[in-house]
CSV table of C-alpha atoms and ligand atoms in Angstrom, one decimal:
chain,number,residue,atom,x,y,z
A,1,MET,CA,-11.3,16.5,3.7
A,2,SER,CA,-14.7,17.3,2.4
A,3,GLU,CA,-15.9,13.8,3.3
A,4,TRP,CA,-14.8,14.6,6.9
A,5,GLY,CA,-16.6,17.9,6.8
A,6,GLU,CA,-13.3,19.8,6.8
A,7,PRO,CA,-12.6,22.9,4.7
A,8,VAL,CA,-10.8,22.0,1.5
A,9,TYR,CA,-7.8,24.1,2.4
A,10,ARG,CA,-7.0,21.4,5.0
A,11,ALA,CA,-5.8,19.2,2.2
A,12,GLN,CA,-3.4,21.8,1.1
A,13,GLN,CA,-2.1,22.2,4.7
A,14,ILE,CA,-1.5,18.5,4.9
A,15,TRP,CA,0.2,18.3,1.5
A,16,GLN,CA,2.5,21.1,2.5
A,17,GLY,CA,3.2,19.5,5.8
A,18,LEU,CA,4.3,16.3,3.9
A,19,TYR,CA,6.3,17.9,1.1
A,20,ARG,CA,7.5,21.2,2.5
A,21,GLN,CA,8.0,20.4,6.2
A,22,TYR,CA,9.0,16.7,5.6
A,23,TRP,CA,6.5,15.6,8.3
A,24,SER,CA,6.0,11.9,8.3
A,25,SER,CA,3.5,11.1,11.2
A,26,PRO,CA,0.1,12.6,12.0
A,27,GLU,CA,1.1,14.2,15.3
A,28,GLN,CA,3.6,16.5,13.6
A,29,PHE,CA,0.8,18.3,11.8
A,30,THR,CA,0.6,21.2,14.2
A,31,ASN,CA,-0.9,23.4,11.4
A,32,ILE,CA,-4.2,21.5,11.7
A,33,PRO,CA,-6.6,20.9,14.6
A,34,LYS,CA,-6.0,18.0,16.9
A,35,SER,CA,-9.3,16.4,15.9
A,36,VAL,CA,-8.1,16.2,12.3
A,37,ARG,CA,-4.7,14.8,13.3
A,38,MET,CA,-6.6,12.0,15.1
A,39,LEU,CA,-8.6,11.3,12.0
A,40,LEU,CA,-5.4,11.2,10.0
A,41,ALA,CA,-3.9,8.7,12.4
A,42,GLU,CA,-6.9,6.5,12.4
A,43,ASN,CA,-7.6,6.4,8.7
A,44,LEU,CA,-4.4,6.9,6.7
A,45,GLU,CA,-1.1,5.2,6.4
A,46,PHE,CA,1.8,7.6,6.7
A,47,LYS,CA,4.7,5.2,6.6
A,48,ALA,CA,5.3,3.5,3.2
A,49,LEU,CA,8.8,2.3,4.1
A,50,SER,CA,10.6,1.4,7.2
A,51,LEU,CA,14.4,1.6,7.3
A,52,ALA,CA,16.1,-1.8,7.8
A,53,THR,CA,19.8,-1.0,7.4
A,54,THR,CA,22.0,2.0,6.6
A,55,LEU,CA,25.5,1.7,5.4
A,56,ASN,CA,28.0,4.6,5.0
A,57,SER,CA,30.9,4.2,2.6
A,58,SER,CA,34.4,4.6,4.1
A,59,ASP,CA,34.8,8.1,2.6
A,60,GLY,CA,31.4,9.1,4.0
A,61,GLN,CA,30.2,10.3,0.6
A,62,THR,CA,27.9,7.5,-0.2
A,63,VAL,CA,25.0,6.3,2.0
A,64,LYS,CA,22.9,3.3,1.2
A,65,SER,CA,19.6,2.4,2.8
A,66,LEU,CA,17.7,-0.8,2.7
A,67,PHE,CA,14.0,-0.3,3.3
A,68,LYS,CA,11.4,-2.9,4.2
A,69,LEU,CA,8.1,-2.6,2.5
A,70,PRO,CA,4.8,-3.3,4.3
A,71,ASP,CA,4.7,-6.9,2.8
A,72,GLY,CA,8.2,-7.6,4.0
A,73,LYS,CA,10.0,-7.2,0.7
A,74,SER,CA,13.2,-5.1,0.5
A,75,ILE,CA,14.3,-2.3,-1.7
A,76,GLU,CA,17.4,0.0,-1.7
A,77,ALA,CA,18.1,3.6,-2.3
A,78,VAL,CA,21.5,5.3,-2.4
A,79,LEU,CA,22.6,8.9,-1.7
A,80,MET,CA,25.8,10.0,-3.5
A,81,ARG,CA,27.3,13.3,-2.3
A,82,TYR,CA,29.4,15.2,-4.8
A,83,GLU,CA,30.9,18.7,-4.3
A,84,LYS,CA,27.9,20.5,-5.6
A,85,ARG,CA,25.3,17.8,-6.0
A,86,ASN,CA,23.4,15.3,-3.9
A,87,THR,CA,22.2,12.6,-6.2
A,88,LEU,CA,19.7,10.0,-5.2
A,89,CYS,CA,19.5,6.6,-6.9
A,90,ILE,CA,16.1,5.1,-6.2
A,91,SER,CA,14.2,1.9,-7.0
A,92,SER,CA,11.1,1.4,-9.1
A,93,GLN,CA,10.4,-2.3,-8.3
A,94,ALA,CA,11.4,-4.9,-5.8
A,95,GLY,CA,13.6,-7.2,-7.9
A,96,CYS,CA,13.4,-7.1,-11.7
A,97,ALA,CA,11.9,-9.2,-14.4
A,98,MET,CA,14.5,-8.3,-17.1
A,99,GLY,CA,17.2,-10.8,-16.2
A,100,CYS,CA,20.3,-8.9,-17.3
A,101,VAL,CA,23.0,-11.4,-16.5
A,102,PHE,CA,25.5,-9.1,-14.8
A,103,CYS,CA,23.0,-7.4,-12.6
A,104,ALA,CA,22.4,-8.4,-8.9
A,105,THR,CA,18.7,-7.3,-9.1
A,106,GLY,CA,18.2,-9.2,-12.3
A,107,GLN,CA,19.7,-12.3,-10.6
A,108,MET,CA,17.1,-12.2,-7.9
A,109,GLY,CA,14.1,-12.1,-10.2
A,110,PHE,CA,10.9,-10.0,-10.1
A,111,LYS,CA,9.1,-9.5,-6.7
A,112,ARG,CA,6.6,-6.7,-7.4
A,113,HIS,CA,6.1,-3.2,-8.7
A,114,LEU,CA,6.4,-0.4,-6.2
A,115,SER,CA,3.5,1.9,-5.7
A,116,SER,CA,3.9,5.6,-6.6
A,117,GLY,CA,3.9,6.3,-2.8
A,118,GLU,CA,6.8,3.8,-2.2
A,119,ILE,CA,8.8,5.6,-4.9
A,120,VAL,CA,8.1,9.0,-3.6
A,121,ALA,CA,8.9,7.9,0.0
A,122,GLN,CA,12.5,7.0,-1.0
A,123,VAL,CA,13.1,10.6,-2.1
A,124,MET,CA,11.3,12.1,0.9
A,125,TYR,CA,13.4,10.0,3.3
A,126,TYR,CA,16.6,11.5,1.9
A,127,ALA,CA,15.1,15.0,1.5
A,128,PHE,CA,14.4,15.0,5.2
A,129,LEU,CA,17.9,13.6,6.0
A,130,LEU,CA,19.6,16.3,3.9
A,131,HIS,CA,17.3,19.0,5.3
A,132,GLY,CA,18.8,18.3,8.7
A,133,GLU,CA,22.2,19.2,7.2
A,134,ASN,CA,21.0,22.3,5.5
A,135,ALA,CA,21.4,20.5,2.2
A,136,VAL,CA,19.0,19.5,-0.6
A,137,VAL,CA,18.5,16.7,-3.1
A,138,THR,CA,19.7,18.0,-6.5
A,139,ASN,CA,19.2,15.0,-8.8
A,140,VAL,CA,17.2,11.8,-8.7
A,141,VAL,CA,18.0,8.9,-10.9
A,142,LEU,CA,15.9,5.8,-11.4
A,143,MET,CA,18.8,3.5,-11.4
A,144,GLY,CA,18.2,1.4,-8.3
A,145,MET,CA,16.3,-1.8,-8.3
A,146,GLY,CA,13.9,-2.5,-11.1
A,147,GLU,CA,12.9,-1.4,-14.6
A,148,PRO,CA,11.1,1.9,-14.3
A,149,PHE,CA,9.4,1.5,-17.7
A,150,HIS,CA,8.0,-1.9,-16.7
A,151,ASN,CA,6.2,0.1,-13.9
A,152,TYR,CA,5.5,3.1,-16.1
A,153,ASP,CA,2.4,4.5,-14.6
A,154,ASN,CA,3.6,4.4,-10.9
A,155,THR,CA,7.0,5.7,-11.8
A,156,LEU,CA,5.6,8.7,-13.7
A,157,ALA,CA,3.0,9.3,-11.1
A,158,ALA,CA,5.7,9.5,-8.5
A,159,ILE,CA,7.7,12.0,-10.6
A,160,ASP,CA,4.6,14.1,-11.2
A,161,ARG,CA,3.9,14.2,-7.4
A,162,LEU,CA,7.4,15.2,-6.5
A,163,ASN,CA,7.2,17.8,-9.3
A,164,ASP,CA,4.1,19.5,-7.9
A,165,PRO,CA,4.8,23.2,-7.3
A,166,GLN,CA,2.4,23.1,-4.3
A,167,GLY,CA,4.4,20.3,-2.8
A,168,TYR,CA,8.1,19.2,-3.1
A,169,ASN,CA,8.5,21.2,-6.4
A,170,PHE,CA,11.4,19.1,-7.7
A,171,GLY,CA,12.1,20.0,-11.3
A,172,ALA,CA,11.4,17.5,-14.0
A,173,ARG,CA,14.8,18.1,-15.6
A,174,ARG,CA,16.5,16.9,-12.4
A,175,PHE,CA,15.1,13.4,-12.8
A,176,THR,CA,16.7,10.7,-15.0
A,177,ILE,CA,14.9,7.5,-15.9
A,178,SER,CA,17.2,4.6,-16.9
A,179,THR,CA,15.7,1.9,-19.0
A,180,VAL,CA,16.9,-1.4,-20.3
A,181,GLY,CA,15.2,-0.4,-23.6
A,182,LEU,CA,11.5,-1.2,-23.6
A,183,VAL,CA,10.8,0.3,-27.0
A,184,PRO,CA,7.0,0.9,-26.7
A,185,ALA,CA,7.5,2.7,-23.4
A,186,ILE,CA,10.3,4.9,-24.9
A,187,ARG,CA,7.9,5.8,-27.7
A,188,ARG,CA,5.1,6.7,-25.2
A,189,PHE,CA,7.6,8.7,-23.1
A,190,ALA,CA,8.7,10.6,-26.3
A,191,ALA,CA,5.1,11.4,-27.2
A,192,GLU,CA,4.5,12.8,-23.7
A,193,LYS,CA,7.3,15.3,-24.4
A,194,ARG,CA,8.5,15.4,-20.8
A,195,GLN,CA,11.5,17.3,-19.6
A,196,VAL,CA,12.7,14.2,-17.7
A,197,ASN,CA,16.1,12.9,-18.8
A,198,LEU,CA,16.4,9.5,-20.5
A,199,ALA,CA,19.3,7.0,-20.1
A,200,ILE,CA,19.4,3.8,-22.0
A,201,SER,CA,21.3,0.7,-20.8
A,202,LEU,CA,23.0,-0.3,-24.0
A,203,HIS,CA,26.1,-2.2,-22.9
A,204,ALA,CA,26.7,-3.8,-26.3
A,205,ALA,CA,26.8,-2.7,-30.0
A,206,ASP,CA,25.8,-5.9,-31.8
A,207,ASP,CA,22.6,-7.9,-31.2
A,208,ASP,CA,24.3,-11.3,-30.4
A,209,LEU,CA,26.4,-9.8,-27.7
A,210,ARG,CA,23.6,-7.6,-26.3
A,211,THR,CA,21.1,-10.5,-26.3
A,212,SER,CA,23.6,-12.7,-24.3
A,213,MET,CA,23.8,-9.9,-21.7
A,214,LEU,CA,20.3,-8.4,-21.8
A,215,PRO,CA,17.7,-11.0,-22.8
A,216,VAL,CA,15.2,-8.2,-23.5
A,217,ASN,CA,17.3,-7.4,-26.6
A,218,LYS,CA,15.7,-10.4,-28.4
A,219,ARG,CA,12.4,-8.6,-28.3
A,220,TYR,CA,13.7,-5.1,-28.9
A,221,PRO,CA,16.9,-5.3,-30.9
A,222,ILE,CA,19.5,-2.5,-31.0
A,223,ASP,CA,18.3,-0.8,-34.3
A,224,ASP,CA,14.7,-0.6,-33.1
A,225,LEU,CA,15.9,0.7,-29.7
A,226,LEU,CA,18.0,3.4,-31.4
A,227,ALA,CA,15.1,4.4,-33.7
A,228,ALA,CA,13.0,4.9,-30.6
A,229,CYS,CA,15.8,7.0,-29.0
A,230,ARG,CA,15.9,9.2,-32.2
A,231,GLU,CA,12.1,9.7,-31.8
A,232,TYR,CA,12.6,10.9,-28.3
A,233,ILE,CA,15.4,13.3,-29.3
A,234,ALA,CA,13.3,14.7,-32.2
A,235,ALA,CA,10.3,15.1,-29.9
A,236,THR,CA,12.0,16.7,-26.9
A,237,GLY,CA,15.3,18.1,-28.2
A,238,ARG,CA,16.9,16.4,-25.3
A,239,ARG,CA,20.2,14.5,-25.2
A,240,VAL,CA,20.1,10.7,-24.5
A,241,THR,CA,22.6,9.0,-22.3
A,242,PHE,CA,23.8,5.5,-23.1
A,243,GLU,CA,25.0,3.5,-20.2
A,244,TRP,CA,27.8,1.0,-20.7
A,245,ALA,CA,29.2,-1.3,-17.9
A,246,LEU,CA,32.7,-2.0,-19.1
A,247,ILE,CA,33.4,-5.8,-18.8
A,248,ASN,CA,36.9,-7.0,-19.3
A,249,GLU,CA,37.4,-8.5,-22.8
A,250,VAL,CA,33.7,-8.6,-23.4
A,251,ASN,CA,32.4,-5.2,-24.4
A,252,ASP,CA,35.5,-3.0,-23.7
A,253,THR,CA,37.2,-4.0,-27.0
A,254,PRO,CA,38.2,-1.6,-29.8
A,255,GLU,CA,35.8,-3.5,-32.1
A,256,GLN,CA,32.8,-2.7,-29.8
A,257,ALA,CA,33.8,0.9,-29.5
A,258,ILE,CA,34.0,1.3,-33.3
A,259,LEU,CA,30.7,-0.5,-33.8
A,260,LEU,CA,29.1,1.7,-31.2
A,261,ALA,CA,30.5,4.9,-32.7
A,262,ASN,CA,29.0,4.0,-36.0
A,263,LYS,CA,25.6,3.2,-34.5
A,264,LEU,CA,25.4,6.5,-32.6
A,265,LYS,CA,26.7,8.7,-35.4
A,266,GLY,CA,24.9,12.0,-35.6
A,267,MET,CA,22.8,11.4,-32.5
A,268,LEU,CA,22.4,14.0,-29.7
A,269,CYS,CA,23.9,11.7,-27.1
A,270,HIS,CA,26.5,10.9,-24.5
A,271,VAL,CA,28.0,7.6,-23.4
A,272,ASN,CA,28.4,7.0,-19.7
A,273,ALA,CA,30.8,4.1,-19.2
A,274,ILE,CA,31.5,2.6,-15.8
A,275,PRO,CA,33.7,-0.4,-15.0
A,276,LEU,CA,31.5,-3.4,-14.2
A,277,ASN,CA,30.7,-4.0,-10.6
A,278,PRO,CA,31.3,-7.8,-10.3
A,279,THR,CA,28.3,-9.8,-8.9
A,280,LEU,CA,28.1,-13.3,-7.4
A,281,GLY,CA,26.0,-14.7,-10.2
A,282,TYR,CA,28.2,-13.5,-13.1
A,283,SER,CA,31.8,-14.4,-14.0
A,284,GLY,CA,32.6,-11.2,-15.9
A,285,GLN,CA,35.2,-8.9,-14.4
A,286,ALA,CA,35.7,-5.1,-14.5
A,287,THR,CA,37.6,-3.5,-17.3
A,288,THR,CA,41.1,-2.1,-16.6
A,289,HIS,CA,41.9,1.6,-16.5
A,290,GLU,CA,43.9,1.3,-19.8
A,291,ARG,CA,41.2,-0.5,-21.7
A,292,ALA,CA,38.5,2.0,-20.4
A,293,GLU,CA,40.7,4.9,-21.6
A,294,LYS,CA,41.2,3.3,-25.0
A,295,PHE,CA,37.4,2.7,-25.3
A,296,LYS,CA,36.7,6.3,-24.5
A,297,GLN,CA,39.4,7.6,-26.9
A,298,ILE,CA,37.9,5.7,-29.8
A,299,LEU,CA,34.5,7.1,-29.2
A,300,ASN,CA,35.8,10.6,-28.7
A,301,GLY,CA,37.8,10.2,-31.9
A,302,HIS,CA,34.5,9.5,-33.8
A,303,GLY,CA,32.9,12.6,-32.2
A,304,ILE,CA,30.9,10.7,-29.6
A,305,PRO,CA,31.2,12.3,-26.1
A,306,CYS,CA,32.1,9.6,-23.5
A,307,THR,CA,32.8,9.8,-19.8
A,308,ILE,CA,34.3,7.1,-17.7
A,309,ARG,CA,32.5,7.1,-14.4
A,310,LEU,CA,33.9,6.3,-11.0
A,311,ARG,CA,32.3,3.5,-9.1
A,312,ARG,CA,30.9,4.7,-5.9
A,313,GLY,CA,30.1,2.9,-2.7
A,314,ILE,CA,31.7,-0.3,-3.7
A,315,ASP,CA,32.6,-1.1,-0.1
A,316,ILE,CA,28.9,-0.9,0.9
A,317,GLN,CA,27.5,-3.0,-1.9
A,318,ALA,CA,25.9,0.1,-3.4
A,319,GLY,CA,25.9,-1.5,-6.9
A,320,CYS,CA,22.5,-2.1,-8.3
A,321,GLY,CA,20.7,-4.7,-6.1
A,322,GLN,CA,23.8,-5.8,-4.2
A,323,LEU,CA,22.7,-5.2,-0.7
A,324,ALA,CA,19.2,-6.7,-0.9
A,325,SER,CA,20.5,-9.8,-2.6
A,326,GLN,CA,22.8,-10.5,0.3
A,327,LEU,CA,19.9,-10.6,2.8
B,1,SAH,N1,16.5,-1.2,-15.0
B,1,SAH,C1,17.1,0.0,-15.4
B,1,SAH,C2,17.5,0.8,-14.2
B,1,SAH,C3,18.2,0.1,-13.1
B,1,SAH,S1,19.8,-0.5,-13.4
B,1,SAH,C4,18.2,-0.2,-16.4
B,1,SAH,O1,18.6,-1.4,-16.6
B,1,SAH,O2,18.6,0.7,-17.0
B,1,SAH,C5,20.8,1.0,-13.5
B,1,SAH,C6,22.1,0.8,-14.3
B,1,SAH,O3,23.0,-0.1,-13.6
B,1,SAH,C7,21.8,0.1,-15.7
B,1,SAH,O4,22.6,0.8,-16.7
B,1,SAH,C8,22.4,-1.2,-15.5
B,1,SAH,O5,22.7,-1.9,-16.7
B,1,SAH,C9,23.6,-1.0,-14.6
B,1,SAH,N2,24.1,-2.1,-13.9
B,1,SAH,C10,23.4,-3.2,-13.4
B,1,SAH,N3,24.3,-4.1,-12.8
B,1,SAH,C11,25.5,-3.6,-12.9
B,1,SAH,C12,26.8,-4.0,-12.5
B,1,SAH,N4,27.0,-5.1,-11.9
B,1,SAH,N5,27.9,-3.2,-12.8
B,1,SAH,C13,27.7,-2.0,-13.5
B,1,SAH,N6,26.5,-1.6,-13.9
B,1,SAH,C14,25.4,-2.3,-13.6
B,2,SF4,FE1,16.6,-5.0,-14.4
B,2,SF4,FE2,18.1,-2.9,-15.0
B,2,SF4,FE3,19.1,-5.0,-13.6
B,2,SF4,FE4,18.5,-5.3,-16.2
B,2,SF4,S1,20.1,-3.9,-15.3
B,2,SF4,S2,18.0,-6.7,-14.5
B,2,SF4,S3,16.7,-4.0,-16.3
B,2,SF4,S4,17.5,-3.6,-12.9
């Protein structure tokens, strides 16, 4: 603004237009002179994403959007409505380099990192949509496409921007970053002592099984990963969530549950288990209700809290990467 010879408070007016009014094109900025609006239109890009497809689940509670990026690549974001919460699941990359065998995003490979603006724009898209219904986003999870800690700087820059009290003012504690387990990034995150929640995709309790499902485990085996998680807990006092996609006869066995309970003993943590969402490129199937319950009971019996999550939006391919991989 100062380069354009405008008073510095113009920047604040534009920031508030973007993050408080949810404006997304220059002509909407009626709080600034028309001449400045024209400068905005000529010099700045307002649209980081364009909507390509929207799908609503049959119960109307889950909405999935596929966005096209300026270079033609696609990403997805999902809104899950609960009774008292509106949780967004957003992407940090187009595709993913980590190659987890059961994951549709992993199966498509890495395309590119998202910019911080492209991450922010997914949230603002749904913030605007909910605003129209007199509702608000209550939680944001980085569990869409991509590995957020592989794109550390842009992901954290996006969280910081959304967190800005002068702007969208979305509390750090309402974000959750989910990682496949990049140990150096977890250590860095712990040292930064952020209030952001951390979820770890564990999925297996011994290294052979985990490496066969998540190749990254070769580089960062389970014990190193759990040591980094303990560092995070010690640094922040925050509870870690371990994610576990229950795959029939693979990692839903009593043996895995007991092994897991022993590994997590004494840790401030919680296990979030969800039946596998089967994908085209992987032959594994979802666990059964009975096997999931047994898995949970074993963990609970060892004093480890465990919740079996419901799968949402299955009828709209709202599992990680499942819509983009069909296009
Ligand atoms: N890359 C990050 C975040 C995105 S994936 C990570 O891996 O943690 C979000 C979660 O969905 C992860 O726990 C991932 O393991 C899980 N997931 C991926 N594919 C799945 C599938 N087909 N069924 C169930 N969970 C899946
Ligand atoms: Fe990437 Fe996460 Fe999918 Fe693994 S589970 S391939 S880290 S998006």
